Amino acid sequence: MSQTQTARLMDGAGLARRIVEHSTARAAQITRESGTTPCLATVLVGDDPASVTYVRMKRSRSEKAGIVSRHVALPATTTTAELVAAITALSQDPEVHGILLQHPVPSHIDERAAFEAIAPEKDVDGLTLSSFAALSFGLPGFVPCTPGGIMRLLEEYDVDPAGRHAVVVGRSAILGKPVGMLLLAANATVTYCHSRTTDLPSMVRQADILVAAVGRPRFIRGEDIKPGAVVIDAGYNPGNVGDVDFESAATRAGLITPVPGGVGPMTIAVLLAQTVDAAARQLGDLRSDR
Ligand code: NAP
C-alpha cells in the first residue's frame, strides 16, 4: 500500500543555480576590477572514464561561470614525483587561483603527497591536511565541496543543527567525516555510523538530521526514519539512485533531498564559489563571500 509523501523537498538544483549565478557575477566583477580572471586548474592522471567525465563537467561549468579553466592531463604512468612537481608548479603560478586534483589517482601514486602539493590558499576542494585541520579547529579555510553544499542546503531551509542529533552514515575523508565535523561546529550532537556499526537502524531512528553517505542504493529504509526528520541523501549510485529509499523515507521525513537534484548539484556550485573566493583573496580583496 503506498503512503502519501509528507516531506518537503530540498531543492539543491535551484539553490545551486543561484550560487552559480552569484559566483558568475562575482567572477566578472573581479575580472573588471583587478584585470585578472579567476582561474581553476584541474589535474587528471590517467583516463578513468568516470573521472574524465567529472573533470570535463567541472571545466565546462567553470568556463560558463567566467572562470578560466586550465587543464593538466597526465598519463596513468605518471610517478608521484612528477605529479607533485606538476601541482607545485600550479601552486606557484600567480595566474592559477584554485587547484583540483581529481580523485582517485592510479594506485602506485602517493595520493596524499600529491594533495599536499596544493597550496592551502588554492585548495578549493578542501582536501589538504591544512584545510582539514582548519575545519577541525574552526578556523577559516576551504571545506570539501559536498559537505559544504550540505551545510548550505540546511541553511537555506532554516535547519539549525544546534542541539539536534545528527547521524552521519559514512565516514569517508571527503564526505562523511567532514560533514560530521561541520555539523558539530554548528552545535549538533553528532553520531557517526559506518560498516562496523552494530544495529544501524536503531541509530538512524534517533536522527533529527540524517546524512546518508554510504554508496549503497536505497540502503536507508523509510521505516527507520524518525517522523519529521531532515534527511540528506548524499549518495549517488548507478541509475540516479540515492542511499535512501526515497519513496518510503518521504512518507516520514519533514525535509528530504531528492536524487538527482538534491546534494549533487551543490558540490560543483560550492567548488565554483570557493574558486572565486580564492581568487578574490589572492588578488587582494580580503572580503570573504561567506
Ligand atoms: P566511501 O569512501 O566508499 O565511504 C562509504 C562509507 O560508508 C564508509 O565510511 C563505509 O564504512 C560506510 N559503509 C559502507 N557500508 C556500510 C554499511 N553496510 N553500514 C554502514 N556504513 C557503511 O564513499 P564516499 O566517497 O563517502 O561516497 C558515499 C556516497 O556519496 C556514494 O554514493 C557517492 O557516489 C556519493 N558522493 C556524492 C557526491 C556528490 O557530489 N553528490 C560526492 C561524493 C560522494 P567504513 O568506513 O567502515 O568502510
mmCIF file of C-alpha atoms in Angstrom, residues 5-263:
data_model
loop_
_atom_site.group_PDB
_atom_site.id
_atom_site.type_symbol
_atom_site.label_atom_id
_atom_site.label_comp_id
_atom_site.label_asym_id
_atom_site.label_seq_id
_atom_site.Cartn_x
_atom_site.Cartn_y
_atom_site.Cartn_z
ATOM 1 C CA GLN A 5 4.613 11.914 0.829
ATOM 2 C CA THR A 6 4.758 14.269 3.787
ATOM 3 C CA ALA A 7 8.290 15.600 3.327
ATOM 4 C CA ARG A 8 9.100 18.927 1.729
ATOM 5 C CA LEU A 9 11.756 18.628 -0.974
ATOM 6 C CA MET A 10 15.069 20.412 -0.535
ATOM 7 C CA ASP A 11 15.754 21.833 -3.973
ATOM 8 C CA GLY A 12 19.524 21.584 -4.346
ATOM 9 C CA ALA A 13 19.331 22.208 -8.094
ATOM 10 C CA GLY A 14 17.598 25.566 -7.579
ATOM 11 C CA LEU A 15 19.930 26.665 -4.786
ATOM 12 C CA ALA A 16 22.989 25.558 -6.774
ATOM 13 C CA ARG A 17 21.782 27.646 -9.723
ATOM 14 C CA ARG A 18 21.536 30.738 -7.533
ATOM 15 C CA ILE A 19 25.008 30.143 -6.045
ATOM 16 C CA VAL A 20 26.476 29.727 -9.543
ATOM 17 C CA GLU A 21 24.750 32.920 -10.747
ATOM 18 C CA HIS A 22 26.221 34.778 -7.788
ATOM 19 C CA SER A 23 29.703 33.327 -8.429
ATOM 20 C CA THR A 24 29.416 34.265 -12.104
ATOM 21 C CA ALA A 25 28.624 37.876 -11.233
ATOM 22 C CA ARG A 26 31.435 37.927 -8.686
ATOM 23 C CA ALA A 27 33.955 36.450 -11.159
ATOM 24 C CA ALA A 28 33.022 39.176 -13.672
ATOM 25 C CA GLN A 29 33.450 41.851 -11.015
ATOM 26 C CA ILE A 30 36.892 40.512 -10.005
ATOM 27 C CA THR A 31 37.931 40.441 -13.678
ATOM 28 C CA ARG A 32 36.732 44.021 -14.151
ATOM 29 C CA GLU A 33 38.325 45.391 -11.008
ATOM 30 C CA SER A 34 41.632 43.511 -10.990
ATOM 31 C CA GLY A 35 42.188 42.845 -14.685
ATOM 32 C CA THR A 36 42.717 39.162 -13.807
ATOM 33 C CA THR A 37 40.168 36.427 -14.383
ATOM 34 C CA PRO A 38 39.744 33.776 -11.661
ATOM 35 C CA CYS A 39 41.315 30.502 -12.789
ATOM 36 C CA LEU A 40 40.698 26.920 -11.691
ATOM 37 C CA ALA A 41 43.316 24.318 -12.627
ATOM 38 C CA THR A 42 42.165 20.718 -12.897
ATOM 39 C CA VAL A 43 44.639 17.855 -12.761
ATOM 40 C CA LEU A 44 43.714 14.439 -14.094
ATOM 41 C CA VAL A 45 46.012 11.419 -14.040
ATOM 42 C CA GLY A 46 45.090 8.581 -16.391
ATOM 43 C CA ASP A 47 41.853 8.144 -18.314
ATOM 44 C CA ASP A 48 39.337 6.560 -15.961
ATOM 45 C CA PRO A 49 36.038 7.243 -17.799
ATOM 46 C CA ALA A 50 34.128 8.485 -14.730
ATOM 47 C CA SER A 51 36.976 10.840 -13.770
ATOM 48 C CA VAL A 52 37.245 12.121 -17.358
ATOM 49 C CA THR A 53 33.514 12.921 -17.292
ATOM 50 C CA TYR A 54 33.654 14.624 -13.865
ATOM 51 C CA VAL A 55 36.607 16.789 -14.881
ATOM 52 C CA ARG A 56 35.017 17.717 -18.203
ATOM 53 C CA MET A 57 31.868 18.769 -16.354
ATOM 54 C CA LYS A 58 33.792 20.831 -13.809
ATOM 55 C CA ARG A 59 35.736 22.564 -16.580
ATOM 56 C CA SER A 60 32.707 23.419 -18.656
ATOM 57 C CA ARG A 61 30.775 24.692 -15.627
ATOM 58 C CA SER A 62 33.764 26.847 -14.630
ATOM 59 C CA GLU A 63 34.027 28.359 -18.080
ATOM 60 C CA LYS A 64 30.301 29.105 -18.165
ATOM 61 C CA ALA A 65 30.740 30.977 -14.886
ATOM 62 C CA GLY A 66 33.526 33.134 -16.369
ATOM 63 C CA ILE A 67 36.304 31.235 -14.614
ATOM 64 C CA VAL A 68 39.342 30.307 -16.724
ATOM 65 C CA SER A 69 39.864 26.556 -16.848
ATOM 66 C CA ARG A 70 43.454 25.344 -17.011
ATOM 67 C CA HIS A 71 43.744 21.610 -17.509
ATOM 68 C CA VAL A 72 46.701 19.357 -16.840
ATOM 69 C CA ALA A 73 46.247 15.826 -18.197
ATOM 70 C CA LEU A 74 48.921 13.351 -17.192
ATOM 71 C CA PRO A 75 49.380 9.739 -18.315
ATOM 72 C CA ALA A 76 48.490 6.839 -15.996
ATOM 73 C CA THR A 77 52.236 6.060 -15.790
ATOM 74 C CA THR A 78 52.984 9.393 -14.027
ATOM 75 C CA THR A 79 55.118 8.980 -10.896
ATOM 76 C CA THR A 80 54.410 10.593 -7.526
ATOM 77 C CA ALA A 81 57.393 12.935 -8.049
ATOM 78 C CA GLU A 82 56.119 14.033 -11.473
ATOM 79 C CA LEU A 83 52.620 14.672 -10.168
ATOM 80 C CA VAL A 84 53.935 16.584 -7.150
ATOM 81 C CA ALA A 85 56.098 18.686 -9.493
ATOM 82 C CA ALA A 86 53.131 19.490 -11.756
ATOM 83 C CA ILE A 87 50.940 20.502 -8.805
ATOM 84 C CA THR A 88 53.740 22.512 -7.178
ATOM 85 C CA ALA A 89 54.116 24.477 -10.415
ATOM 86 C CA LEU A 90 50.387 25.317 -10.294
ATOM 87 C CA SER A 91 50.662 26.261 -6.615
ATOM 88 C CA GLN A 92 53.413 28.733 -7.529
ATOM 89 C CA ASP A 93 51.691 30.135 -10.616
ATOM 90 C CA PRO A 94 50.089 33.513 -9.768
ATOM 91 C CA GLU A 95 47.586 33.113 -12.623
ATOM 92 C CA VAL A 96 46.083 29.997 -11.013
ATOM 93 C CA HIS A 97 43.780 30.608 -8.030
ATOM 94 C CA GLY A 98 42.284 27.185 -7.372
ATOM 95 C CA ILE A 99 43.603 23.645 -7.895
ATOM 96 C CA LEU A 100 41.564 20.472 -8.128
ATOM 97 C CA LEU A 101 43.254 17.085 -8.260
ATOM 98 C CA GLN A 102 40.710 14.546 -9.469
ATOM 99 C CA HIS A 103 40.435 11.603 -7.092
ATOM 100 C CA PRO A 104 41.272 8.725 -7.381
ATOM 101 C CA VAL A 105 44.767 8.757 -8.852
ATOM 102 C CA PRO A 106 46.371 5.470 -10.028
ATOM 103 C CA SER A 107 47.250 3.280 -7.045
ATOM 104 C CA HIS A 108 51.047 3.454 -7.498
ATOM 105 C CA ILE A 109 50.909 7.206 -6.698
ATOM 106 C CA ASP A 110 51.081 8.536 -3.155
ATOM 107 C CA GLU A 111 47.823 10.483 -3.341
ATOM 108 C CA ARG A 112 48.358 12.243 -0.007
ATOM 109 C CA ALA A 113 51.740 13.602 -1.150
ATOM 110 C CA ALA A 114 50.055 14.890 -4.305
ATOM 111 C CA PHE A 115 47.281 16.657 -2.377
ATOM 112 C CA GLU A 116 49.823 18.199 -0.027
ATOM 113 C CA ALA A 117 51.498 19.894 -3.007
ATOM 114 C CA ILE A 118 48.395 22.077 -3.330
ATOM 115 C CA ALA A 119 48.962 25.457 -1.666
ATOM 116 C CA PRO A 120 46.344 25.810 1.115
ATOM 117 C CA GLU A 121 45.081 29.126 -0.290
ATOM 118 C CA LYS A 122 44.361 27.332 -3.598
ATOM 119 C CA ASP A 123 42.804 24.207 -2.061
ATOM 120 C CA VAL A 124 39.281 24.959 -3.300
ATOM 121 C CA ASP A 125 38.299 21.286 -2.995
ATOM 122 C CA GLY A 126 39.211 21.367 0.728
ATOM 123 C CA LEU A 127 41.258 18.166 0.714
ATOM 124 C CA THR A 128 44.671 19.097 2.112
ATOM 125 C CA LEU A 129 45.733 18.378 5.695
ATOM 126 C CA SER A 130 45.845 22.124 6.271
ATOM 127 C CA SER A 131 42.193 22.566 5.202
ATOM 128 C CA PHE A 132 41.159 19.576 7.292
ATOM 129 C CA ALA A 133 42.953 20.931 10.353
ATOM 130 C CA ALA A 134 41.393 24.368 9.873
ATOM 131 C CA LEU A 135 37.978 22.712 9.689
ATOM 132 C CA SER A 136 38.551 20.790 12.906
ATOM 133 C CA PHE A 137 39.874 23.852 14.746
ATOM 134 C CA GLY A 138 37.002 26.023 13.496
ATOM 135 C CA LEU A 139 39.424 28.276 11.612
ATOM 136 C CA PRO A 140 38.702 29.854 8.223
ATOM 137 C CA GLY A 141 39.580 27.705 5.222
ATOM 138 C CA PHE A 142 38.077 25.867 2.310
ATOM 139 C CA VAL A 143 35.779 22.949 3.073
ATOM 140 C CA PRO A 144 35.290 19.793 0.981
ATOM 141 C CA CYS A 145 32.631 20.733 -1.562
ATOM 142 C CA THR A 146 29.910 18.143 -0.906
ATOM 143 C CA PRO A 147 29.882 18.715 2.879
ATOM 144 C CA GLY A 148 29.944 22.464 2.248
ATOM 145 C CA GLY A 149 26.969 22.060 -0.087
ATOM 146 C CA ILE A 150 25.048 20.070 2.520
ATOM 147 C CA MET A 151 25.541 22.809 5.125
ATOM 148 C CA ARG A 152 24.349 25.449 2.666
ATOM 149 C CA LEU A 153 21.226 23.399 1.960
ATOM 150 C CA LEU A 154 20.467 23.171 5.684
ATOM 151 C CA GLU A 155 20.937 26.937 5.995
ATOM 152 C CA GLU A 156 18.679 27.579 3.009
ATOM 153 C CA TYR A 157 15.870 25.590 4.608
ATOM 154 C CA ASP A 158 16.376 27.207 8.032
ATOM 155 C CA VAL A 159 17.518 23.987 9.643
ATOM 156 C CA ASP A 160 19.592 25.000 12.656
ATOM 157 C CA PRO A 161 21.586 21.919 13.749
ATOM 158 C CA ALA A 162 22.153 23.334 17.270
ATOM 159 C CA GLY A 163 21.086 20.837 19.900
ATOM 160 C CA ARG A 164 19.784 18.361 17.369
ATOM 161 C CA HIS A 165 21.000 14.817 16.976
ATOM 162 C CA ALA A 166 22.754 14.460 13.620
ATOM 163 C CA VAL A 167 23.509 10.925 12.495
ATOM 164 C CA VAL A 168 26.012 10.600 9.659
ATOM 165 C CA VAL A 169 26.140 7.214 7.951
ATOM 166 C CA GLY A 170 29.595 7.040 6.334
ATOM 167 C CA ARG A 171 32.982 8.347 7.469
ATOM 168 C CA SER A 172 34.990 8.916 4.284
ATOM 169 C CA ALA A 173 37.567 11.703 4.349
ATOM 170 C CA ILE A 174 35.829 13.637 1.559
ATOM 171 C CA LEU A 175 32.254 13.325 2.750
ATOM 172 C CA GLY A 176 31.102 11.605 5.936
ATOM 173 C CA LYS A 177 33.862 12.731 8.299
ATOM 174 C CA PRO A 178 33.948 16.418 7.296
ATOM 175 C CA VAL A 179 30.155 16.786 7.174
ATOM 176 C CA GLY A 180 30.004 15.440 10.732
ATOM 177 C CA MET A 181 32.667 17.967 11.761
ATOM 178 C CA LEU A 182 30.712 20.820 10.170
ATOM 179 C CA LEU A 183 27.544 19.692 11.936
ATOM 180 C CA LEU A 184 29.462 19.532 15.217
ATOM 181 C CA ALA A 185 30.766 23.058 14.608
ATOM 182 C CA ALA A 186 27.130 24.063 14.115
ATOM 183 C CA ASN A 187 26.427 22.628 17.591
ATOM 184 C CA ALA A 188 24.677 19.417 16.632
ATOM 185 C CA THR A 189 25.210 16.296 18.716
ATOM 186 C CA VAL A 190 26.865 14.055 16.141
ATOM 187 C CA THR A 191 26.927 10.276 15.799
ATOM 188 C CA TYR A 192 28.995 8.644 13.070
ATOM 189 C CA CYS A 193 27.948 5.249 11.709
ATOM 190 C CA HIS A 194 29.996 3.037 9.407
ATOM 191 C CA SER A 195 30.404 -0.536 8.251
ATOM 192 C CA ARG A 196 31.314 -1.730 11.773
ATOM 193 C CA THR A 197 28.338 -0.085 13.463
ATOM 194 C CA THR A 198 26.129 -2.622 15.173
ATOM 195 C CA ASP A 199 22.385 -2.037 14.921
ATOM 196 C CA LEU A 200 22.426 0.784 12.399
ATOM 197 C CA PRO A 201 18.599 1.079 12.299
ATOM 198 C CA SER A 202 18.483 1.999 15.998
ATOM 199 C CA MET A 203 20.998 4.807 15.329
ATOM 200 C CA VAL A 204 19.091 6.045 12.278
ATOM 201 C CA ARG A 205 15.863 6.114 14.296
ATOM 202 C CA GLN A 206 17.418 8.676 16.659
ATOM 203 C CA ALA A 207 18.362 11.135 13.920
ATOM 204 C CA ASP A 208 16.805 14.591 13.833
ATOM 205 C CA ILE A 209 19.167 15.197 10.917
ATOM 206 C CA LEU A 210 20.275 12.175 8.923
ATOM 207 C CA VAL A 211 23.095 12.308 6.389
ATOM 208 C CA ALA A 212 23.398 9.217 4.206
ATOM 209 C CA ALA A 213 26.870 8.921 2.644
ATOM 210 C CA VAL A 214 27.282 5.203 2.162
ATOM 211 C CA GLY A 215 27.358 4.422 -1.556
ATOM 212 C CA ARG A 216 24.681 1.694 -1.395
ATOM 213 C CA PRO A 217 21.442 2.126 -3.304
ATOM 214 C CA ARG A 218 18.300 2.655 -1.146
ATOM 215 C CA PHE A 219 20.224 1.457 1.899
ATOM 216 C CA ILE A 220 18.352 3.580 4.466
ATOM 217 C CA ARG A 221 14.743 2.433 4.832
ATOM 218 C CA GLY A 222 11.858 4.803 5.429
ATOM 219 C CA GLU A 223 10.599 2.755 8.377
ATOM 220 C CA ASP A 224 13.746 3.752 10.302
ATOM 221 C CA ILE A 225 13.352 7.497 9.720
ATOM 222 C CA LYS A 226 12.176 9.486 12.733
ATOM 223 C CA PRO A 227 8.947 11.306 11.829
ATOM 224 C CA GLY A 228 9.736 14.903 10.864
ATOM 225 C CA ALA A 229 13.491 14.298 10.464
ATOM 226 C CA VAL A 230 15.651 16.170 7.954
ATOM 227 C CA VAL A 231 17.018 13.588 5.509
ATOM 228 C CA ILE A 232 20.074 14.474 3.429
ATOM 229 C CA ASP A 233 20.887 11.860 0.819
ATOM 230 C CA ALA A 234 24.444 12.387 -0.441
ATOM 231 C CA GLY A 235 24.506 9.019 -2.177
ATOM 232 C CA TYR A 236 24.751 8.751 -5.912
ATOM 233 C CA ASN A 237 24.521 5.239 -7.295
ATOM 234 C CA PRO A 238 24.111 3.884 -10.826
ATOM 235 C CA GLY A 239 20.674 4.676 -12.231
ATOM 236 C CA ASN A 240 20.452 8.023 -10.384
ATOM 237 C CA VAL A 241 19.548 6.295 -7.134
ATOM 238 C CA GLY A 242 20.457 7.630 -3.700
ATOM 239 C CA ASP A 243 21.450 5.863 -0.483
ATOM 240 C CA VAL A 244 17.978 6.463 0.972
ATOM 241 C CA ASP A 245 14.835 4.673 -0.149
ATOM 242 C CA PHE A 246 13.188 7.925 -1.202
ATOM 243 C CA GLU A 247 9.610 6.672 -1.589
ATOM 244 C CA SER A 248 9.321 5.304 1.923
ATOM 245 C CA ALA A 249 11.507 7.960 3.580
ATOM 246 C CA ALA A 250 9.431 10.789 2.109
ATOM 247 C CA THR A 251 6.364 9.483 3.956
ATOM 248 C CA ARG A 252 8.059 10.122 7.313
ATOM 249 C CA ALA A 253 10.680 12.866 6.867
ATOM 250 C CA GLY A 254 9.948 16.565 7.325
ATOM 251 C CA LEU A 255 12.501 17.644 4.714
ATOM 252 C CA ILE A 256 14.315 15.437 2.220
ATOM 253 C CA THR A 257 16.771 15.879 -0.648
ATOM 254 C CA PRO A 258 15.796 14.189 -3.909
ATOM 255 C CA VAL A 259 18.286 12.242 -6.043
ATOM 256 C CA PRO A 260 19.039 13.696 -8.515
ATOM 257 C CA GLY A 261 18.589 17.399 -7.825
ATOM 258 C CA GLY A 262 19.470 17.481 -4.123
ATOM 259 C CA VAL A 263 23.053 17.284 -2.864
#
